[in-house]
XYZ file of C-alpha atoms in Angstrom:
786
model
C 27.254 -62.711 -95.711
C 24.978 -61.322 -93.189
C 23.951 -61.863 -89.941
C 21.583 -64.859 -90.615
C 25.288 -66.330 -92.761
C 27.230 -66.221 -90.100
C 26.998 -68.752 -87.094
C 28.676 -67.921 -83.483
C 32.121 -69.325 -83.904
C 33.523 -71.413 -81.011
C 36.631 -70.363 -81.518
C 38.805 -69.965 -78.225
C 41.607 -67.706 -78.073
C 45.125 -68.669 -76.628
C 48.802 -68.375 -77.045
C 49.127 -70.754 -79.866
C 46.735 -73.462 -81.718
C 46.793 -77.142 -80.408
C 50.131 -78.780 -80.482
C 49.856 -80.806 -82.789
C 48.366 -77.923 -85.326
C 51.339 -76.117 -84.444
C 53.613 -78.984 -85.123
C 51.964 -79.473 -88.831
C 52.183 -76.130 -89.949
C 56.152 -76.216 -89.704
C 56.420 -78.252 -92.724
C 54.772 -77.112 -96.377
C 52.797 -80.007 -98.332
C 55.703 -79.781 -101.021
C 58.019 -80.599 -98.449
C 56.214 -83.994 -97.666
C 58.742 -86.479 -99.310
C 61.460 -85.299 -97.084
C 59.620 -87.309 -94.229
C 60.469 -90.568 -95.652
C 64.078 -89.459 -96.858
C 64.751 -88.423 -92.872
C 63.391 -92.020 -92.126
C 66.075 -93.593 -94.643
C 69.007 -91.413 -92.973
C 68.091 -92.522 -89.303
C 67.444 -95.852 -90.413
C 70.224 -97.046 -92.387
C 72.358 -95.534 -89.621
C 70.629 -97.160 -86.933
C 70.624 -100.710 -88.279
C 74.218 -100.450 -88.597
C 74.782 -99.531 -84.965
C 72.019 -101.551 -83.403
C 70.975 -104.363 -85.507
C 67.604 -105.789 -85.423
C 66.276 -103.329 -83.130
C 63.885 -100.701 -83.077
C 64.036 -97.381 -81.368
C 61.350 -97.873 -79.171
C 62.742 -100.888 -77.654
C 66.165 -99.646 -76.254
C 66.357 -98.329 -72.838
C 67.247 -94.945 -71.497
C 71.126 -95.740 -71.690
C 71.336 -96.775 -74.765
C 68.949 -93.999 -76.670
C 71.614 -91.495 -75.063
C 74.942 -93.724 -76.448
C 73.263 -93.759 -79.822
C 72.503 -90.094 -79.801
C 75.636 -89.257 -78.714
C 77.017 -91.477 -81.897
C 74.744 -89.260 -83.924
C 75.873 -85.868 -82.456
C 79.713 -86.925 -83.035
C 78.835 -87.556 -86.684
C 78.273 -83.682 -86.990
C 81.511 -82.670 -86.500
C 83.099 -84.218 -90.000
C 84.160 -81.875 -92.627
C 82.108 -83.859 -95.619
C 78.862 -81.555 -95.795
C 76.795 -84.470 -97.641
C 77.744 -86.803 -94.442
C 77.045 -83.894 -92.050
C 73.572 -83.338 -93.469
C 72.500 -87.328 -93.611
C 73.023 -86.903 -89.771
C 70.863 -83.957 -89.160
C 68.315 -85.606 -91.093
C 68.277 -88.763 -88.439
C 68.335 -86.197 -85.757
C 65.300 -84.623 -87.520
C 63.474 -88.092 -87.990
C 64.075 -88.534 -83.704
C 62.938 -85.008 -83.402
C 59.925 -85.996 -85.465
C 58.747 -88.702 -83.410
C 60.282 -92.046 -85.061
C 56.675 -92.206 -87.035
C 57.817 -95.201 -88.849
C 57.613 -97.371 -85.486
C 54.453 -95.612 -84.603
C 50.823 -96.432 -85.092
C 48.790 -93.548 -84.713
C 49.194 -89.718 -83.910
C 49.318 -89.544 -80.505
C 52.352 -92.007 -80.362
C 53.828 -89.470 -82.634
C 53.540 -86.863 -80.753
C 54.764 -88.862 -77.536
C 57.730 -89.981 -78.956
C 58.266 -86.588 -80.336
C 57.993 -84.542 -77.432
C 60.095 -87.711 -75.422
C 63.040 -87.746 -78.265
C 63.244 -83.531 -77.989
C 63.816 -83.713 -73.928
C 66.528 -86.674 -74.751
C 68.258 -84.478 -77.502
C 68.497 -81.362 -75.606
C 70.008 -82.870 -72.614
C 72.628 -84.065 -74.900
C 73.284 -80.775 -76.266
C 71.522 -81.145 -79.650
C 70.504 -77.492 -79.628
C 73.754 -75.670 -79.029
C 75.640 -78.126 -82.033
C 72.811 -77.188 -84.308
C 72.938 -73.253 -83.281
C 76.774 -73.473 -84.420
C 76.020 -75.117 -87.975
C 73.249 -72.755 -88.183
C 75.942 -69.619 -87.913
C 78.224 -71.757 -90.282
C 74.955 -71.797 -92.696
C 74.026 -68.355 -92.163
C 77.674 -67.052 -93.040
C 77.848 -69.563 -95.943
C 78.344 -66.565 -98.826
C 78.758 -69.604 -101.384
C 74.991 -70.523 -100.994
C 74.037 -66.977 -101.045
C 76.050 -65.649 -104.070
C 74.550 -68.974 -105.802
C 71.026 -68.359 -104.493
C 71.562 -64.408 -105.925
C 72.063 -65.854 -109.512
C 69.378 -67.721 -109.831
C 66.089 -66.792 -111.901
C 64.043 -69.045 -109.600
C 64.991 -70.504 -105.853
C 63.154 -73.207 -104.836
C 62.967 -75.714 -102.094
C 66.180 -77.132 -102.854
C 68.092 -74.223 -102.158
C 67.493 -74.129 -98.648
C 67.921 -77.881 -97.693
C 70.431 -77.479 -94.717
C 68.801 -74.541 -93.481
C 65.841 -76.168 -93.255
C 66.517 -79.370 -91.536
C 68.667 -77.253 -89.027
C 65.313 -74.869 -88.099
C 63.152 -77.621 -87.892
C 64.919 -79.429 -85.500
C 65.509 -76.574 -83.511
C 61.768 -75.413 -83.854
C 60.573 -78.836 -82.841
C 63.019 -78.659 -79.520
C 61.506 -75.411 -78.454
C 58.043 -76.568 -79.450
C 57.990 -79.681 -77.720
C 60.046 -78.154 -74.644
C 57.831 -75.361 -74.222
C 54.167 -77.024 -73.689
C 53.686 -78.288 -70.585
C 51.939 -81.282 -69.461
C 50.755 -82.231 -65.800
C 52.226 -86.270 -66.676
C 55.607 -84.283 -66.859
C 58.799 -86.070 -64.824
C 60.629 -83.379 -62.665
C 63.676 -83.853 -64.484
C 61.948 -82.545 -67.476
C 60.601 -79.425 -65.433
C 63.914 -78.472 -64.330
C 65.089 -79.114 -68.358
C 62.546 -76.468 -69.472
C 63.960 -73.817 -67.079
C 67.064 -74.232 -67.967
C 66.252 -74.405 -71.598
C 64.335 -70.797 -71.032
C 67.160 -69.426 -69.250
C 69.623 -70.457 -71.854
C 67.637 -68.934 -74.656
C 67.010 -65.780 -72.512
C 70.372 -64.921 -71.071
C 73.051 -65.833 -73.501
C 75.983 -67.556 -72.106
C 78.597 -68.527 -75.040
C 77.476 -65.457 -77.554
C 76.972 -61.637 -76.520
C 73.381 -61.994 -77.745
C 70.096 -63.816 -76.747
C 69.107 -66.582 -79.606
C 66.101 -64.644 -80.948
C 68.299 -61.890 -82.193
C 70.200 -64.202 -84.254
C 66.987 -64.809 -86.004
C 66.035 -61.197 -85.699
C 69.197 -60.964 -88.000
C 68.245 -63.474 -90.475
C 65.079 -61.617 -91.118
C 66.756 -58.511 -92.083
C 69.138 -60.040 -94.015
C 66.283 -61.664 -96.239
C 64.699 -58.478 -96.545
C 67.673 -56.835 -98.034
C 67.738 -59.298 -100.658
C 71.213 -60.704 -99.565
C 70.204 -64.181 -98.653
C 67.067 -64.794 -100.617
C 67.082 -68.696 -99.774
C 66.365 -68.296 -95.934
C 63.305 -70.101 -95.479
C 61.278 -67.346 -93.748
C 58.161 -69.182 -92.673
C 60.652 -71.649 -90.259
C 62.313 -68.302 -89.297
C 59.201 -66.201 -88.322
C 57.730 -69.599 -86.591
C 60.731 -70.164 -84.297
C 61.081 -66.738 -83.567
C 57.869 -66.382 -82.519
C 57.844 -69.586 -80.410
C 61.209 -68.349 -79.155
C 59.539 -65.156 -77.946
C 56.547 -67.049 -76.457
C 58.816 -69.178 -74.621
C 61.262 -66.933 -72.940
C 58.817 -64.030 -72.122
C 55.729 -66.093 -71.358
C 52.516 -66.025 -72.981
C 49.273 -63.948 -72.378
C 48.730 -65.769 -68.954
C 52.132 -65.049 -67.833
C 51.802 -61.541 -68.835
C 48.610 -60.939 -66.721
C 50.606 -62.557 -63.541
C 53.374 -60.455 -64.086
C 51.416 -57.405 -64.356
C 49.259 -58.087 -61.064
C 53.199 -58.843 -59.790
C 54.676 -55.769 -60.778
C 51.477 -53.349 -59.686
C 52.035 -55.096 -55.914
C 55.727 -53.807 -56.270
C 54.812 -50.476 -56.900
C 52.270 -50.149 -54.539
C 49.063 -49.645 -56.435
C 45.695 -51.135 -56.048
C 45.206 -54.398 -57.571
C 43.387 -54.967 -61.450
C 39.957 -54.352 -61.213
C 39.196 -57.518 -63.316
C 41.060 -59.939 -65.297
C 40.922 -59.300 -68.922
C 41.146 -62.532 -70.075
C 38.358 -64.209 -68.163
C 36.164 -61.144 -69.318
C 37.043 -61.382 -72.797
C 36.259 -65.260 -72.646
C 32.781 -64.683 -70.525
C 31.777 -62.454 -73.858
C 29.232 -63.339 -75.949
C 29.152 -62.922 -79.723
C 26.849 -60.165 -80.920
C 25.011 -60.378 -84.423
C 26.784 -57.828 -86.829
C 25.065 -54.342 -87.817
C 22.452 -54.581 -91.208
C 23.535 -53.053 -94.374
C 21.541 -51.204 -96.717
C 21.457 -54.527 -99.425
C 20.071 -56.615 -96.352
C 17.801 -53.912 -95.112
C 16.452 -54.005 -98.863
C 16.021 -57.527 -98.955
C 14.009 -57.286 -95.513
C 11.900 -54.531 -97.077
C 11.092 -57.057 -99.824
C 10.279 -59.745 -97.617
C 7.901 -58.089 -95.193
C 6.161 -56.815 -98.900
C 5.824 -60.403 -100.213
C 4.538 -61.538 -96.754
C 1.629 -58.446 -97.040
C 0.718 -59.786 -100.055
C 0.413 -63.297 -98.947
C 3.517 -64.985 -100.058
C 4.608 -66.513 -97.346
C 8.267 -67.676 -97.867
C 9.574 -70.164 -95.584
C 13.168 -68.507 -94.110
C 15.102 -69.982 -90.726
C 15.351 -67.417 -88.056
C 17.998 -67.616 -86.011
C 18.930 -67.210 -82.018
C 19.955 -63.941 -81.880
C 22.784 -62.187 -79.287
C 21.523 -58.989 -80.450
C 23.515 -55.945 -80.284
C 20.607 -53.549 -79.234
C 19.636 -56.092 -76.398
C 17.525 -53.429 -75.340
C 15.511 -53.472 -78.438
C 15.880 -49.487 -77.661
C 14.805 -47.222 -80.731
C 16.702 -45.000 -83.237
C 15.776 -41.397 -81.451
C 16.749 -40.261 -85.199
C 14.244 -41.904 -87.131
C 10.630 -41.265 -88.096
C 8.158 -42.275 -85.243
C 5.350 -42.846 -87.329
C 6.213 -45.908 -88.978
C 4.948 -47.626 -85.843
C 8.135 -50.150 -85.008
C 11.555 -49.009 -86.899
C 12.995 -51.913 -89.338
C 16.155 -52.340 -86.581
C 13.656 -53.023 -83.957
C 11.599 -55.179 -85.769
C 14.465 -57.050 -87.164
C 15.484 -57.703 -83.263
C 12.030 -59.104 -82.305
C 11.676 -61.414 -85.438
C 14.944 -62.647 -84.583
C 14.346 -63.529 -80.729
C 12.169 -66.334 -81.037
C 14.217 -69.237 -79.690
C 14.806 -72.254 -82.579
C 14.012 -71.833 -85.956
C 10.263 -71.630 -86.178
C 8.087 -71.112 -89.088
C 7.066 -67.800 -90.136
C 3.114 -69.225 -90.455
C 3.665 -71.064 -87.230
C 5.011 -67.866 -85.815
C 1.775 -66.217 -87.342
C -0.546 -68.531 -85.529
C 1.172 -67.772 -81.987
C 1.606 -64.418 -81.865
C -1.970 -62.751 -82.337
C -2.228 -64.653 -78.765
C -0.070 -61.778 -77.005
C -1.634 -59.081 -76.366
C 0.906 -56.577 -77.904
C 3.476 -56.855 -80.845
C 5.842 -57.358 -78.237
C 7.494 -60.641 -76.789
C 6.519 -61.649 -73.468
C 9.194 -60.161 -70.882
C 10.752 -63.679 -69.482
C 12.393 -64.150 -73.684
C 14.461 -60.580 -73.326
C 17.502 -61.450 -71.682
C 18.913 -58.644 -70.326
C 22.467 -58.159 -69.181
C 23.459 -58.357 -65.405
C 25.704 -55.277 -65.765
C 28.633 -53.842 -68.057
C 31.640 -56.365 -68.711
C 34.048 -53.872 -67.619
C 34.714 -51.995 -64.671
C 34.742 -48.124 -65.603
C 38.503 -46.599 -65.199
C 39.379 -42.872 -64.784
C 42.619 -41.268 -65.085
C 44.188 -38.659 -62.798
C 44.117 -35.987 -65.987
C 40.207 -36.906 -66.341
C 39.769 -36.035 -62.867
C 41.817 -32.391 -63.366
C 39.968 -31.473 -66.385
C 36.529 -31.858 -64.903
C 37.373 -29.739 -61.672
C 39.017 -27.111 -64.340
C 35.922 -27.114 -66.127
C 33.510 -26.723 -62.747
C 35.876 -23.983 -61.335
C 35.351 -22.064 -64.232
C 31.758 -22.521 -64.495
C 31.246 -21.906 -60.565
C 34.123 -19.862 -59.186
C 35.514 -18.268 -62.249
C 39.082 -19.499 -61.629
C 41.474 -22.740 -61.701
C 43.754 -24.433 -59.217
C 45.897 -25.650 -61.574
C 46.114 -29.758 -60.667
C 44.686 -29.561 -57.069
C 42.055 -32.411 -56.925
C 41.580 -31.980 -53.475
C 40.288 -28.349 -52.584
C 36.485 -28.722 -53.513
C 35.491 -25.532 -52.001
C 32.871 -23.442 -53.260
C 31.956 -25.926 -55.387
C 27.559 -27.300 -55.194
C 27.319 -30.639 -53.477
C 26.509 -32.288 -56.721
C 29.543 -31.967 -57.895
C 31.568 -32.998 -54.576
C 29.603 -36.087 -55.220
C 30.662 -36.672 -58.722
C 34.218 -35.758 -58.061
C 33.797 -38.581 -54.800
C 32.685 -41.249 -57.845
C 35.556 -40.318 -60.229
C 38.404 -40.664 -57.645
C 36.618 -44.436 -56.099
C 37.133 -45.852 -60.114
C 40.593 -43.986 -60.626
C 43.072 -46.401 -62.498
C 46.924 -45.722 -61.974
C 48.733 -47.759 -64.625
C 52.344 -49.123 -64.333
C 53.055 -46.582 -67.452
C 51.821 -43.369 -65.118
C 54.333 -44.523 -62.567
C 57.115 -45.164 -65.159
C 56.650 -41.707 -66.881
C 56.843 -40.058 -63.516
C 59.821 -41.936 -62.384
C 61.397 -41.123 -65.827
C 60.536 -37.338 -65.580
C 62.359 -37.460 -62.190
C 65.644 -39.100 -63.545
C 65.622 -36.487 -66.069
C 65.293 -33.692 -63.508
C 67.759 -34.700 -60.932
C 70.363 -37.300 -62.728
C 73.064 -36.456 -60.006
C 71.325 -36.959 -56.349
C 68.663 -39.675 -57.435
C 72.134 -41.612 -58.658
C 71.940 -44.994 -60.789
C 68.389 -46.704 -61.391
C 68.266 -50.020 -60.887
C 67.300 -52.129 -63.541
C 65.850 -55.623 -63.300
C 67.639 -58.110 -65.341
C 64.461 -59.288 -67.030
C 64.659 -61.727 -70.580
C 62.519 -58.762 -71.971
C 65.417 -55.743 -70.934
C 67.827 -58.268 -72.261
C 66.210 -58.211 -75.450
C 65.166 -54.906 -75.665
C 68.993 -53.801 -75.328
C 70.730 -56.115 -77.823
C 67.634 -55.000 -80.398
C 67.924 -51.580 -79.776
C 70.490 -50.569 -82.227
C 68.675 -52.370 -84.910
C 65.106 -52.130 -84.036
C 63.961 -49.427 -86.389
C 65.473 -52.505 -89.272
C 64.082 -55.279 -87.918
C 60.362 -53.372 -87.751
C 60.604 -51.991 -91.354
C 61.428 -56.147 -92.190
C 58.812 -57.716 -90.358
C 56.339 -55.272 -92.238
C 57.605 -55.821 -95.822
C 57.033 -59.616 -95.181
C 53.470 -59.306 -93.668
C 52.694 -56.905 -96.483
C 54.167 -59.662 -98.990
C 52.083 -62.551 -97.374
C 48.580 -60.016 -97.004
C 45.934 -61.727 -99.467
C 45.213 -58.121 -100.610
C 48.787 -57.126 -101.801
C 49.256 -57.692 -105.565
C 52.360 -59.079 -106.970
C 54.727 -56.520 -107.530
C 58.374 -56.829 -109.386
C 59.767 -55.106 -106.283
C 58.287 -57.329 -103.902
C 60.284 -59.523 -101.756
C 60.126 -63.499 -102.776
C 58.586 -65.391 -99.808
C 57.582 -68.462 -101.622
C 61.532 -69.585 -102.093
C 60.951 -72.479 -99.608
C 57.561 -73.882 -100.320
C 57.999 -73.602 -104.518
C 59.464 -77.321 -105.723
C 62.356 -78.020 -108.257
C 59.980 -78.931 -110.538
C 56.854 -76.856 -111.141
C 53.592 -78.671 -111.799
C 52.523 -80.455 -114.558
C 48.956 -81.386 -114.055
C 45.945 -79.593 -112.554
C 45.689 -81.535 -109.660
C 49.583 -80.621 -108.856
C 48.848 -76.844 -109.647
C 46.147 -77.183 -107.317
C 47.950 -78.644 -104.712
C 50.610 -75.979 -104.863
C 47.936 -73.328 -104.931
C 46.510 -74.363 -101.678
C 50.132 -74.874 -100.103
C 51.081 -71.386 -101.105
C 48.065 -69.855 -99.654
C 48.812 -71.813 -96.623
C 52.085 -70.882 -96.320
C 50.959 -66.778 -96.256
C 48.582 -67.380 -93.754
C 50.885 -69.078 -91.489
C 53.689 -66.013 -91.928
C 50.457 -63.357 -90.941
C 50.005 -66.000 -88.238
C 53.553 -65.784 -86.752
C 54.185 -62.126 -87.611
C 51.146 -60.800 -85.953
C 51.877 -63.031 -82.839
C 55.327 -62.100 -82.453
C 54.807 -58.310 -82.752
C 51.842 -58.486 -80.222
C 54.073 -60.143 -78.077
C 56.754 -58.111 -78.059
C 54.272 -54.471 -77.667
C 52.593 -56.589 -74.501
C 56.260 -57.320 -72.994
C 57.716 -53.843 -74.034
C 54.786 -51.970 -72.681
C 55.369 -53.819 -69.146
C 58.738 -53.565 -68.596
C 59.355 -49.918 -69.671
C 56.503 -47.632 -71.543
C 59.002 -45.760 -73.613
C 60.377 -49.103 -74.743
C 57.158 -49.781 -76.187
C 56.967 -46.363 -77.270
C 60.171 -47.160 -79.309
C 58.619 -50.153 -81.072
C 55.156 -48.749 -81.806
C 56.485 -45.323 -83.327
C 58.843 -47.646 -85.763
C 55.972 -49.254 -86.588
C 53.596 -46.000 -87.145
C 56.794 -44.738 -89.528
C 56.979 -48.077 -91.443
C 53.359 -47.462 -92.368
C 52.098 -50.430 -89.672
C 48.825 -48.895 -89.492
C 47.452 -48.446 -93.392
C 48.941 -51.920 -93.829
C 46.707 -53.670 -91.425
C 43.733 -51.497 -92.723
C 44.657 -52.690 -96.081
C 44.920 -56.074 -94.830
C 41.269 -56.115 -93.590
C 39.963 -54.264 -96.880
C 39.350 -57.624 -98.295
C 36.083 -60.042 -97.581
C 37.084 -60.985 -94.179
C 34.281 -64.012 -93.565
C 36.133 -65.949 -96.773
C 39.372 -65.505 -95.089
C 38.519 -66.702 -91.694
C 36.491 -69.702 -93.486
C 39.159 -69.805 -95.916
C 40.136 -73.812 -96.426
C 43.778 -73.640 -97.448
C 44.573 -77.163 -95.714
C 44.555 -80.716 -96.974
C 44.307 -82.659 -93.545
C 45.445 -86.143 -95.150
C 48.944 -84.323 -95.932
C 48.828 -82.499 -92.451
C 52.058 -83.908 -90.268
C 51.773 -86.316 -88.474
C 48.897 -87.754 -89.970
C 50.738 -88.468 -93.578
C 53.386 -90.293 -91.670
C 51.581 -93.026 -90.158
C 48.671 -93.003 -92.338
C 48.244 -94.571 -95.881
C 47.640 -91.616 -97.564
C 44.686 -91.845 -100.132
C 44.871 -91.185 -103.891
C 43.943 -87.008 -104.193
C 41.824 -86.014 -106.310
C 40.214 -82.389 -107.252
C 37.092 -83.225 -105.514
C 39.310 -84.368 -102.031
C 41.604 -80.712 -102.368
C 38.354 -78.805 -102.697
C 36.586 -80.208 -99.704
C 38.905 -79.118 -96.819
C 38.410 -80.121 -93.655
C 35.084 -79.676 -91.858
C 35.803 -76.966 -89.646
C 33.628 -73.970 -89.186
C 36.595 -71.566 -89.304
C 40.084 -71.559 -90.113
C 41.496 -71.293 -86.337
C 44.985 -69.452 -87.738
C 43.086 -66.784 -89.939
C 40.950 -66.070 -86.887
C 44.098 -65.610 -84.575
C 45.752 -63.726 -87.154
C 42.745 -61.143 -87.292
C 42.585 -60.596 -83.393
C 46.084 -60.515 -83.335
C 46.368 -57.140 -85.682
C 43.233 -55.755 -84.509
C 44.939 -55.502 -80.694
C 48.199 -54.137 -82.766
C 46.061 -51.531 -84.424
C 44.699 -51.092 -80.895
C 47.872 -50.531 -78.795
C 49.345 -48.392 -81.403
C 46.308 -45.756 -81.663
C 45.206 -45.970 -77.682
C 45.605 -42.181 -76.621
C 47.127 -41.004 -79.614
C 45.224 -38.580 -81.566
C 47.680 -38.062 -84.331
C 47.189 -41.744 -85.167
C 43.203 -42.029 -84.153
C 43.216 -39.279 -87.053
C 45.066 -41.725 -89.508
C 42.542 -44.282 -88.517
C 39.745 -41.419 -89.820
C 41.992 -40.197 -92.637
C 42.756 -43.976 -93.859
C 38.504 -43.970 -93.866
C 38.820 -46.972 -91.366
C 34.974 -46.987 -90.234
C 33.350 -48.961 -93.608
C 36.583 -51.495 -93.183
C 36.142 -52.019 -89.328
C 32.474 -52.250 -89.475
C 32.359 -54.845 -92.443
C 34.614 -56.759 -89.589
C 31.842 -57.168 -87.180
C 30.360 -59.226 -89.512
C 32.460 -62.011 -87.844
C 30.271 -63.591 -84.787
C 33.184 -64.045 -82.148
C 33.288 -61.585 -79.238
C 37.092 -60.765 -79.002
C 37.403 -59.875 -82.416
C 33.940 -57.813 -82.222
C 35.725 -56.292 -78.723
C 38.968 -54.933 -80.350
C 36.654 -53.533 -83.772
C 34.180 -51.863 -81.669
C 37.348 -50.009 -79.510
C 39.216 -49.179 -82.616
C 35.512 -47.798 -83.736
C 34.658 -46.104 -80.373
C 38.016 -43.837 -80.377
C 37.485 -42.344 -83.681
C 33.633 -41.524 -83.498
C 33.583 -37.996 -82.680
C 35.690 -37.466 -85.615
C 33.426 -39.548 -87.881
C 30.509 -36.485 -87.890
C 27.118 -36.233 -86.960
C 25.482 -38.337 -90.057
C 27.613 -41.326 -89.319
C 26.500 -41.555 -85.816
C 22.789 -41.524 -87.108
C 23.071 -44.019 -89.303
C 25.154 -46.380 -87.235
C 23.066 -46.538 -83.888
C 23.483 -50.360 -83.750
C 27.500 -49.914 -83.650
C 27.202 -47.120 -81.133
C 24.646 -49.242 -78.896
C 27.400 -51.775 -78.873
C 29.981 -50.025 -78.260
C 28.175 -49.081 -75.369
C 27.601 -52.684 -74.065
C 30.717 -53.943 -75.018
C 33.829 -51.821 -74.383
C 35.166 -50.265 -71.084
C 33.729 -47.122 -70.163
C 35.657 -43.937 -69.091
C 33.711 -41.707 -67.405
C 33.458 -37.985 -68.611
C 34.659 -39.021 -72.430
C 32.144 -38.213 -74.663
C 33.208 -40.718 -76.943
C 29.577 -40.490 -78.806
C 29.549 -36.799 -79.661
C 31.842 -34.618 -80.857
C 31.859 -31.414 -78.359
C 34.895 -33.304 -76.361
C 38.327 -31.210 -75.929
C 40.303 -33.850 -77.790
C 38.190 -33.743 -81.201
C 39.308 -30.096 -81.530
C 42.415 -28.878 -84.099
C 45.673 -30.805 -82.788
C 49.320 -30.361 -83.486
C 49.549 -34.119 -84.267
C 53.646 -33.396 -85.835
C 54.465 -31.592 -82.074
C 52.765 -35.032 -80.095
C 54.948 -37.753 -82.444
C 58.029 -34.929 -82.074
C 57.482 -34.840 -78.097
C 57.180 -38.434 -77.514
C 60.349 -38.821 -79.843
C 62.408 -36.706 -77.431
C 61.097 -38.566 -74.492
C 61.947 -41.740 -76.242
C 65.957 -40.730 -76.912
C 66.231 -39.592 -73.462
C 65.392 -42.689 -72.163
C 67.165 -44.590 -74.447
C 70.189 -42.359 -74.059
C 69.941 -42.112 -70.157
C 69.937 -45.808 -69.936
C 71.561 -47.387 -72.359
C 74.079 -45.054 -74.187
C 76.924 -45.241 -71.350
C 80.076 -42.940 -72.891
C 83.106 -42.536 -71.103
C 83.227 -38.788 -71.550
C 79.952 -38.194 -69.809
C 78.940 -34.554 -68.187
C 79.080 -36.228 -64.877
C 81.739 -38.294 -65.199
C 84.229 -37.711 -62.472
C 87.394 -36.288 -63.406
C 90.535 -37.117 -61.831
C 92.583 -33.821 -60.698
C 96.086 -35.512 -59.506
C 99.005 -34.335 -61.394
C 100.905 -37.647 -60.481
C 98.227 -39.841 -61.145
C 97.532 -38.092 -64.571
C 101.419 -37.710 -65.929
C 101.895 -41.763 -64.640
C 98.937 -43.175 -67.203
C 100.425 -45.068 -69.888
C 99.341 -44.157 -73.022
C 99.648 -46.218 -75.914
C 101.933 -44.310 -78.601
C 102.443 -45.622 -82.403
C 106.043 -47.409 -83.123
C 107.405 -44.214 -84.892
C 106.593 -41.704 -82.786
C 110.106 -41.386 -81.433
C 111.267 -40.460 -84.796
C 108.587 -37.588 -85.104
C 108.917 -36.533 -81.001
C 110.492 -33.610 -81.607
C 108.531 -32.381 -84.523
C 105.404 -33.075 -82.711
C 106.879 -31.118 -79.235
C 107.743 -27.976 -81.474
C 103.825 -27.793 -83.227
C 101.698 -29.202 -80.618
C 103.321 -27.540 -77.257
C 106.291 -24.710 -77.815
C 104.057 -22.905 -80.867
C 100.782 -22.827 -78.899
C 100.599 -19.829 -76.976
C 99.274 -20.431 -73.217
C 96.740 -17.485 -72.254
C 97.075 -17.579 -68.419
C 94.141 -15.095 -67.942
C 91.797 -17.595 -69.445
C 92.518 -20.149 -66.943
C 91.702 -17.331 -64.309
C 88.745 -16.289 -65.853
C 87.794 -20.095 -65.704
C 88.216 -20.167 -61.965
């Protein structure tokens, strides 16, 4: 699948897919019969309470009265009756599809009913029921005893989680036409989920606990896909998406007195164009054969592609022999640069009229400049001045970046240019503040910590954070397409497998598609929520981010992501694991045609699978976050032979994905050796064009100071010590602290009431003899202390 086979992918990266697609992914195809079950539960109750009417015909007051009556039904002791009421509420949240004519109406009523249900207290009622179900030891023990777990084991949990997901997702999505009371309702809901009122912990922590409980094997019946989807959407709602993050970053820089960002990274990436991937050995052989055929006169009709070449300048490879005229890579670029799909015979008639074998200048589109403004760190300026002083005056001045006496004029100019592009990140300021707080805890006093949703979440997650990360990665491993089914791996298919296994070939095919889709959705939700956590914690405090990322690295996240990409990534991105006629809300309002093997294999007509491309970009972004500026982790990429795996991922012609692959290749280029760089000049050229430049960064050569032997273990240990110091300073508040005030007043000390055990007065004399009279008092030691 070379550059000719893969067209440009018209993919727009965002916080999530379209609203309808996100709701559809909540349900497995095996759950489809339950939609009619929910409708039946609702209609049986509704027709007894409001005979001869439809839900859409009721006014606001009547709808409220009916919902209040339903919520009262959740209070009954009988479990089955409670479930029937919960199903009726789920039908309302699903958009009363029995009364709707098209998919748009279902989505409209789903949103309308979700706001209504939330305003009447449905979410808190379902939260109580969810807590009861999680603690239901009978369900856990019966699931543990079963040889095979199926959909039936998680019925109650699935109904509760579905209602909660629909409320979160419908209220989270903003529309310009939303009435003012919906907007206030949204903010109230966000605050309720972010800052716990009734409980000690935010709602997201309950879901994290469900994930760890599932992975530990104590609750194998938990419907993990629904839990993870709900967890991701709760984090997205409470913390904010990528655009909200960018706005927060801008605001934070203003507060810290830092200069504004050089550009909006989201806009820059959206404006980028995909480039054609580097050619592989097999493709070069095919091209040579085609050229030989052309020389012999065998003209084959080959469609030519419009090329947004990685090597837009058609530069020649300096390591290749000049004797052969135009080299292969350059020749390939010239061929492909012609607009439209010209026949080779027609092309031969056109090109001889031109004076040279090159295309006319007007056809070559040079970029107007590099996409990113270059950045320089303070450390880079210090390194540059240290090297210059050593060279010209023979001694250094440490971290002094102002004194330029004795250095020649070009060095002055260089330093001026470096300082113009100097970039101080929020993380640099936070690290510096942390160092000062560690040095002077008394004089600087208590640190003022903003009570943001992110801060509340980190504080709640702190002590169990390693378990949460391990659990998420375990599930990600089980859902990865490259993973082989092992006996000890966790079963993530409990909430997709039906009670009765398929009998016909058609049923097996449908279940196979459902299982693959189920795994893809799990990968999508985990990759998205991990990326959100990393980005928000990094903005909140750099050491919170480092704590999470270090535990991900210790849990083998880097090899896991590389293992995920070690597959035919083009076939993963173009996978058709969906049956569009069975997707909600289509399946609820349209008569389903009879499914055949052909209709199942056909899938949808999309050029690519949105969720899979989204997952791939998220995983690449996570890998970038874990390895950036960390030499020990960059070396892990080299040791695990990531370069060929990442280079294969460049075949996907999508600008954002290519950018993050090229970033990962750039950081390890200096370690890969001269031979690799010689044979991958096209990739090197792409890095130069697409990735941000760091002045004085010798990424393309092996002579950088960072390429020398490094004590990798010491690097991680130093980082860990800094993280532990931060966590203990900010979150451990022991009463007997070294700096706690001491009460020296004899009367107040003796006047304190102490809780003594009931039988103390029986053994009081014995205690006095042992602890007081028999202990010699060393008065001289007391004098020495003073």
